[in-house]
PDB file of C-alpha atoms in Angstrom:
ATOM      1  CA  MET K   1      -6.851  17.238  29.428  1.00  0.00           C
ATOM      2  CA  GLN K   2      -6.740  13.482  30.050  1.00  0.00           C
ATOM      3  CA  SER K   3      -4.321  11.982  32.528  1.00  0.00           C
ATOM      4  CA  PRO K   4      -1.379  10.071  30.964  1.00  0.00           C
ATOM      5  CA  THR K   5      -2.671   7.008  32.846  1.00  0.00           C
ATOM      6  CA  TYR K   6      -6.297   7.467  31.748  1.00  0.00           C
ATOM      7  CA  LEU K   7      -6.817   4.251  29.762  1.00  0.00           C
ATOM      8  CA  HIS K   8      -5.029   2.103  32.358  1.00  0.00           C
ATOM      9  CA  ASP K   9      -7.117   3.611  35.148  1.00  0.00           C
ATOM     10  CA  LEU K  10     -10.350   3.266  33.171  1.00  0.00           C
ATOM     11  CA  LEU K  11      -9.626  -0.392  32.404  1.00  0.00           C
ATOM     12  CA  VAL K  12      -8.901  -1.113  36.062  1.00  0.00           C
ATOM     13  CA  SER K  13     -12.026   0.659  37.310  1.00  0.00           C
ATOM     14  CA  THR K  14     -14.157  -1.064  34.651  1.00  0.00           C
ATOM     15  CA  LEU K  15     -12.917  -4.595  35.310  1.00  0.00           C
ATOM     16  CA  PHE K  16     -12.698  -4.609  39.086  1.00  0.00           C
ATOM     17  CA  THR K  17     -15.737  -4.231  41.308  1.00  0.00           C
ATOM     18  CA  GLU K  18     -15.813  -3.097  44.919  1.00  0.00           C
ATOM     19  CA  GLU K  19     -16.317  -6.683  46.084  1.00  0.00           C
ATOM     20  CA  LEU K  20     -12.907  -7.764  44.794  1.00  0.00           C
ATOM     21  CA  ASP K  21      -9.697  -7.750  46.808  1.00  0.00           C
ATOM     22  CA  ALA K  22      -8.314  -4.219  47.029  1.00  0.00           C
ATOM     23  CA  GLU K  23      -4.897  -5.598  46.099  1.00  0.00           C
ATOM     24  CA  MET K  24      -6.143  -6.959  42.772  1.00  0.00           C
ATOM     25  CA  ASP K  25      -4.585  -5.344  39.698  1.00  0.00           C
ATOM     26  CA  LEU K  26      -4.085  -6.173  36.024  1.00  0.00           C
ATOM     27  CA  TRP K  27      -0.924  -8.141  36.749  1.00  0.00           C
ATOM     28  CA  ALA K  28      -2.491 -10.225  39.513  1.00  0.00           C
ATOM     29  CA  LEU K  29      -5.441 -10.903  37.206  1.00  0.00           C
ATOM     30  CA  GLY K  30      -3.199 -11.978  34.352  1.00  0.00           C
ATOM     31  CA  PHE K  31      -4.926  -9.577  31.979  1.00  0.00           C
ATOM     32  CA  SER K  32      -4.920 -10.452  28.290  1.00  0.00           C
ATOM     33  CA  ALA K  33      -6.701  -8.969  25.301  1.00  0.00           C
ATOM     34  CA  MET K  34      -6.539  -9.367  21.553  1.00  0.00           C
ATOM     35  CA  TRP K  35      -7.989  -7.501  18.582  1.00  0.00           C
ATOM     36  CA  ILE K  36      -8.236  -9.265  15.211  1.00  0.00           C
ATOM     37  CA  LYS K  37      -9.100  -7.882  11.759  1.00  0.00           C
ATOM     38  CA  GLY K  38     -10.044 -10.013   8.775  1.00  0.00           C
ATOM     39  CA  ALA K  39     -11.670 -12.891  10.700  1.00  0.00           C
ATOM     40  CA  ASP K  40     -15.340 -13.598  11.340  1.00  0.00           C
ATOM     41  CA  LEU K  41     -16.940 -14.812  14.555  1.00  0.00           C
ATOM     42  CA  ASP K  42     -17.323 -18.365  13.273  1.00  0.00           C
ATOM     43  CA  ALA K  43     -13.578 -18.649  12.765  1.00  0.00           C
ATOM     44  CA  LEU K  44     -12.737 -17.037  16.101  1.00  0.00           C
ATOM     45  CA  ALA K  45     -15.210 -19.255  17.937  1.00  0.00           C
ATOM     46  CA  ARG K  46     -13.198 -22.237  16.739  1.00  0.00           C
ATOM     47  CA  ASP K  47      -9.872 -20.611  17.581  1.00  0.00           C
ATOM     48  CA  PHE K  48     -10.940 -19.498  21.064  1.00  0.00           C
ATOM     49  CA  HIS K  49     -13.297 -22.424  21.726  1.00  0.00           C
ATOM     50  CA  PHE K  50     -16.425 -20.458  22.599  1.00  0.00           C
ATOM     51  CA  ASP K  51     -20.025 -21.372  21.783  1.00  0.00           C
ATOM     52  CA  LEU K  52     -21.788 -18.880  19.496  1.00  0.00           C
ATOM     53  CA  ALA K  53     -25.191 -20.115  20.710  1.00  0.00           C
ATOM     54  CA  THR K  54     -24.459 -18.720  24.179  1.00  0.00           C
ATOM     55  CA  ARG K  55     -24.166 -15.101  23.040  1.00  0.00           C
ATOM     56  CA  THR K  56     -25.430 -12.718  25.725  1.00  0.00           C
ATOM     57  CA  PRO K  57     -25.240  -8.894  25.874  1.00  0.00           C
ATOM     58  CA  CYS K  58     -22.478  -7.873  28.244  1.00  0.00           C
ATOM     59  CA  HIS K  59     -20.457  -4.856  29.351  1.00  0.00           C
ATOM     60  CA  LEU K  60     -16.764  -5.297  30.081  1.00  0.00           C
ATOM     61  CA  SER K  61     -17.544  -4.391  33.707  1.00  0.00           C
ATOM     62  CA  GLU K  62     -19.545  -7.634  33.962  1.00  0.00           C
ATOM     63  CA  ILE K  63     -17.150 -10.084  32.349  1.00  0.00           C
ATOM     64  CA  LEU K  64     -14.816 -10.859  35.240  1.00  0.00           C
ATOM     65  CA  ASP K  65     -17.527 -12.459  37.374  1.00  0.00           C
ATOM     66  CA  HIS K  66     -18.744 -14.516  34.408  1.00  0.00           C
ATOM     67  CA  ALA K  67     -15.205 -15.534  33.455  1.00  0.00           C
ATOM     68  CA  ILE K  68     -14.600 -16.774  36.991  1.00  0.00           C
ATOM     69  CA  ASP K  69     -17.948 -18.589  37.124  1.00  0.00           C
ATOM     70  CA  ASP K  70     -18.008 -20.314  33.740  1.00  0.00           C
ATOM     71  CA  GLY K  71     -14.993 -19.288  31.660  1.00  0.00           C
ATOM     72  CA  SER K  72     -16.879 -16.756  29.522  1.00  0.00           C
ATOM     73  CA  ARG K  73     -15.050 -14.451  27.142  1.00  0.00           C
ATOM     74  CA  TRP K  74     -16.014 -10.885  26.300  1.00  0.00           C
ATOM     75  CA  VAL K  75     -16.194 -10.388  22.522  1.00  0.00           C
ATOM     76  CA  ALA K  76     -16.701  -7.028  20.813  1.00  0.00           C
ATOM     77  CA  GLU K  77     -16.946  -5.944  17.169  1.00  0.00           C
ATOM     78  CA  VAL K  78     -16.023  -2.404  16.094  1.00  0.00           C
ATOM     79  CA  ASN K  79     -14.794  -0.976  12.786  1.00  0.00           C
ATOM     80  CA  GLY K  80     -13.947  -4.370  11.283  1.00  0.00           C
ATOM     81  CA  TRP K  81     -11.968  -5.465  14.361  1.00  0.00           C
ATOM     82  CA  ILE K  82     -13.047  -8.119  16.870  1.00  0.00           C
ATOM     83  CA  GLY K  83     -11.774  -7.771  20.429  1.00  0.00           C
ATOM     84  CA  VAL K  84     -11.541 -10.771  22.764  1.00  0.00           C
ATOM     85  CA  ILE K  85     -10.936 -10.616  26.535  1.00  0.00           C
ATOM     86  CA  PRO K  86      -9.268 -12.712  27.827  1.00  0.00           C
ATOM     87  CA  GLY K  87      -7.512 -13.255  24.554  1.00  0.00           C
ATOM     88  CA  HIS K  88      -3.752 -12.997  24.105  1.00  0.00           C
ATOM     89  CA  GLY K  89      -1.416 -15.722  25.276  1.00  0.00           C
ATOM     90  CA  ASP K  90       1.803 -15.511  23.299  1.00  0.00           C
ATOM     91  CA  GLY K  91       3.304 -14.402  20.002  1.00  0.00           C
ATOM     92  CA  GLU K  92       2.871 -17.809  18.410  1.00  0.00           C
ATOM     93  CA  SER K  93      -0.889 -17.842  18.965  1.00  0.00           C
ATOM     94  CA  LEU K  94      -1.145 -14.303  17.634  1.00  0.00           C
ATOM     95  CA  ARG K  95       0.786 -15.213  14.486  1.00  0.00           C
ATOM     96  CA  ALA K  96      -1.393 -18.272  13.902  1.00  0.00           C
ATOM     97  CA  LEU K  97      -4.539 -16.144  14.004  1.00  0.00           C
ATOM     98  CA  THR K  98      -3.200 -13.840  11.297  1.00  0.00           C
ATOM     99  CA  GLU K  99      -2.541 -16.494   8.650  1.00  0.00           C
ATOM    100  CA  GLY K 100      -4.262 -15.625   5.371  1.00  0.00           C
ATOM    101  CA  GLY K 101      -3.917 -11.858   5.469  1.00  0.00           C
ATOM    102  CA  ARG K 102      -5.399 -11.083   8.879  1.00  0.00           C
ATOM    103  CA  GLN K 103      -4.027  -8.574  11.375  1.00  0.00           C
ATOM    104  CA  ALA K 104      -3.971  -8.871  15.155  1.00  0.00           C
ATOM    105  CA  VAL K 105      -2.714  -6.856  18.082  1.00  0.00           C
ATOM    106  CA  GLY K 106      -2.457  -8.159  21.619  1.00  0.00           C
ATOM    107  CA  LEU K 107      -1.586  -7.015  25.127  1.00  0.00           C
ATOM    108  CA  HIS K 108      -0.754  -9.472  27.884  1.00  0.00           C
ATOM    109  CA  MET K 109       0.246  -8.853  31.505  1.00  0.00           C
ATOM    110  CA  ASP K 110       1.248 -11.613  33.892  1.00  0.00           C
ATOM    111  CA  ILE K 111       1.655 -12.185  37.608  1.00  0.00           C
ATOM    112  CA  THR K 112       5.447 -11.841  37.354  1.00  0.00           C
ATOM    113  CA  PHE K 113       4.992  -8.177  36.325  1.00  0.00           C
ATOM    114  CA  ASN K 114       5.842  -8.668  32.674  1.00  0.00           C
ATOM    115  CA  ALA K 115       3.839  -7.000  29.936  1.00  0.00           C
ATOM    116  CA  TYR K 116       3.894  -7.917  26.253  1.00  0.00           C
ATOM    117  CA  PHE K 117       2.651  -5.938  23.280  1.00  0.00           C
ATOM    118  CA  ASP K 118       2.512  -7.752  19.928  1.00  0.00           C
ATOM    119  CA  TYR K 119       1.323  -6.746  16.482  1.00  0.00           C
ATOM    120  CA  ALA K 120       1.170  -9.454  13.808  1.00  0.00           C
ATOM    121  CA  ARG K 121       0.094  -9.565  10.183  1.00  0.00           C
ATOM    122  CA  ASP K 122      -0.218 -12.432   7.712  1.00  0.00           C
ATOM    123  CA  GLY K 123       1.401 -14.989   9.994  1.00  0.00           C
ATOM    124  CA  ARG K 124       4.365 -12.780  10.991  1.00  0.00           C
ATOM    125  CA  THR K 125       5.174 -10.808  14.123  1.00  0.00           C
ATOM    126  CA  VAL K 126       5.710  -7.280  12.859  1.00  0.00           C
ATOM    127  CA  VAL K 127       6.358  -5.496  16.170  1.00  0.00           C
ATOM    128  CA  SER K 128       6.852  -6.905  19.654  1.00  0.00           C
ATOM    129  CA  PHE K 129       7.969  -5.188  22.849  1.00  0.00           C
ATOM    130  CA  ASP K 130       7.571  -5.020  26.604  1.00  0.00           C
ATOM    131  CA  PRO K 131       6.761  -1.376  27.404  1.00  0.00           C
ATOM    132  CA  LEU K 132       7.872  -1.813  31.028  1.00  0.00           C
ATOM    133  CA  TRP K 133      11.311  -3.407  30.910  1.00  0.00           C
ATOM    134  CA  PRO K 134      13.339  -2.380  27.862  1.00  0.00           C
ATOM    135  CA  GLU K 135      16.497  -3.775  29.400  1.00  0.00           C
ATOM    136  CA  SER K 136      15.270  -7.333  28.901  1.00  0.00           C
ATOM    137  CA  TRP K 137      12.758  -7.062  26.038  1.00  0.00           C
ATOM    138  CA  ARG K 138      13.678  -4.555  23.359  1.00  0.00           C
ATOM    139  CA  LEU K 139      11.737  -3.814  20.211  1.00  0.00           C
ATOM    140  CA  SER K 140      11.718  -6.844  17.954  1.00  0.00           C
ATOM    141  CA  GLY K 141       9.812  -8.350  15.035  1.00  0.00           C
ATOM    142  CA  ASP K 142      10.145  -8.342  11.262  1.00  0.00           C
ATOM    143  CA  ASP K 143       9.746  -4.554  11.129  1.00  0.00           C
ATOM    144  CA  PRO K 144      10.192  -3.273  14.704  1.00  0.00           C
ATOM    145  CA  HIS K 145       9.684   0.387  13.753  1.00  0.00           C
ATOM    146  CA  ALA K 146       6.534  -0.189  11.675  1.00  0.00           C
ATOM    147  CA  LEU K 147       4.335   1.483  14.302  1.00  0.00           C
ATOM    148  CA  ASP K 148       6.608   4.433  15.052  1.00  0.00           C
ATOM    149  CA  HIS K 149       4.322   6.797  13.132  1.00  0.00           C
ATOM    150  CA  LEU K 150       1.472   5.923  15.521  1.00  0.00           C
ATOM    151  CA  MET K 151       3.479   6.470  18.715  1.00  0.00           C
ATOM    152  CA  ALA K 152       3.615  10.277  18.667  1.00  0.00           C
ATOM    153  CA  GLY K 153       2.838  11.618  22.133  1.00  0.00           C
ATOM    154  CA  LEU K 154       2.887   8.175  23.760  1.00  0.00           C
ATOM    155  CA  ARG K 155       5.451   7.352  26.430  1.00  0.00           C
ATOM    156  CA  PHE K 156       7.072   3.948  26.713  1.00  0.00           C
ATOM    157  CA  GLN K 157      10.252   2.956  28.475  1.00  0.00           C
ATOM    158  CA  LEU K 158      11.805   1.832  25.202  1.00  0.00           C
ATOM    159  CA  ASN K 159      15.154   3.567  25.007  1.00  0.00           C
ATOM    160  CA  GLU K 160      18.115   1.665  26.352  1.00  0.00           C
ATOM    161  CA  GLY K 161      19.792   4.876  27.451  1.00  0.00           C
ATOM    162  CA  ASP K 162      16.876   6.245  29.500  1.00  0.00           C
ATOM    163  CA  GLY K 163      17.853   7.092  33.040  1.00  0.00           C
ATOM    164  CA  LEU K 164      15.921   7.186  36.297  1.00  0.00           C
ATOM    165  CA  ASP K 165      14.894  10.779  35.658  1.00  0.00           C
ATOM    166  CA  ASP K 166      13.177   9.693  32.440  1.00  0.00           C
ATOM    167  CA  ARG K 167      11.527   6.585  33.856  1.00  0.00           C
ATOM    168  CA  VAL K 168       7.966   6.010  32.688  1.00  0.00           C
ATOM    169  CA  GLU K 169       5.748   4.535  35.405  1.00  0.00           C
ATOM    170  CA  ASP K 170       3.926   1.282  34.667  1.00  0.00           C
ATOM    171  CA  PRO K 171       0.363   2.700  34.475  1.00  0.00           C
ATOM    172  CA  GLU K 172       1.475   5.284  31.896  1.00  0.00           C
ATOM    173  CA  SER K 173       3.246   2.638  29.815  1.00  0.00           C
ATOM    174  CA  ILE K 174       0.113   0.453  29.844  1.00  0.00           C
ATOM    175  CA  SER K 175      -2.035   3.469  28.950  1.00  0.00           C
ATOM    176  CA  SER K 176       0.296   4.170  26.042  1.00  0.00           C
ATOM    177  CA  ALA K 177       0.062   0.547  24.866  1.00  0.00           C
ATOM    178  CA  LEU K 178      -3.737   0.752  25.001  1.00  0.00           C
ATOM    179  CA  ALA K 179      -3.724   4.093  23.166  1.00  0.00           C
ATOM    180  CA  LEU K 180      -1.515   2.541  20.486  1.00  0.00           C
ATOM    181  CA  ILE K 181      -4.055  -0.273  20.068  1.00  0.00           C
ATOM    182  CA  GLY K 182      -6.748   2.358  19.610  1.00  0.00           C
ATOM    183  CA  ARG K 183      -4.687   4.017  16.891  1.00  0.00           C
ATOM    184  CA  ILE K 184      -4.028   0.737  15.104  1.00  0.00           C
ATOM    185  CA  THR K 185      -7.715  -0.206  15.171  1.00  0.00           C
ATOM    186  CA  GLU K 186      -8.817   3.400  14.450  1.00  0.00           C
ATOM    187  CA  THR K 187     -11.267   3.265  17.341  1.00  0.00           C
ATOM    188  CA  ASP K 188     -11.797   4.988  20.677  1.00  0.00           C
ATOM    189  CA  LEU K 189     -10.743   2.353  23.193  1.00  0.00           C
ATOM    190  CA  ALA K 190     -12.701   3.972  26.008  1.00  0.00           C
ATOM    191  CA  THR K 191     -16.036   4.685  24.304  1.00  0.00           C
ATOM    192  CA  ASP K 192     -16.112   1.963  21.645  1.00  0.00           C
ATOM    193  CA  TRP K 193     -14.755  -0.908  23.746  1.00  0.00           C
ATOM    194  CA  PHE K 194     -14.353  -0.467  27.505  1.00  0.00           C
ATOM    195  CA  LEU K 195     -17.621   1.370  28.160  1.00  0.00           C
ATOM    196  CA  ALA K 196     -19.835  -0.053  25.398  1.00  0.00           C
ATOM    197  CA  GLN K 197     -22.122  -3.072  25.633  1.00  0.00           C
ATOM    198  CA  HIS K 198     -20.969  -5.973  23.484  1.00  0.00           C
ATOM    199  CA  SER K 199     -21.298  -9.750  24.065  1.00  0.00           C
ATOM    200  CA  ARG K 200     -20.043 -12.629  26.139  1.00  0.00           C
ATOM    201  CA  PHE K 201     -19.780 -16.259  25.100  1.00  0.00           C
ATOM    202  CA  ARG K 202     -19.400 -19.357  27.254  1.00  0.00           C
ATOM    203  CA  PRO K 203     -16.865 -22.057  26.333  1.00  0.00           C
ATOM    204  CA  ALA K 204     -17.885 -24.698  23.824  1.00  0.00           C
ATOM    205  CA  SER K 205     -18.677 -28.009  25.515  1.00  0.00           C
TER     206      SER K 205
END
């Protein structure tokens, strides 16, 4: 049986090498990722400003060094979805990418220990929430319960009335957010994305 923090722990162990500071975590990194459906690479290259001619095979475990060196992005294509790391800045950028019938889901974590999950479709934010701090960032969006049917078995700190005894620790909340992304994209986030070889692209000059 998998640990409730499995996807969080796998992402951390995949991204960070032994040479990096032991204190480094997803928040200190400023982790961001986005998955888009209904767009092709040509369109996303313009949106994310990467050069398609620089495509190079790459595992996610290799991208951090390249991103630090030259600003490369890791780009993966599975089941009609394109994943981009780093990729998700804010709800406005996510909405813009979904104009014209596209879908997108993003997860962003910042150095101030905030986390943001957003799902957008056709230029609208459908669901948005911070799985860590429900007191300050409750479920919102045009249809905030649109993903409820995909959340069975996942644990987020979403309920305003939850007490300390029911508190969900951060790594489990992030694992749940990642598992939800896997359910939305109908893919295995571990095997299809985190552990598979895809591509990296350098920024367009």
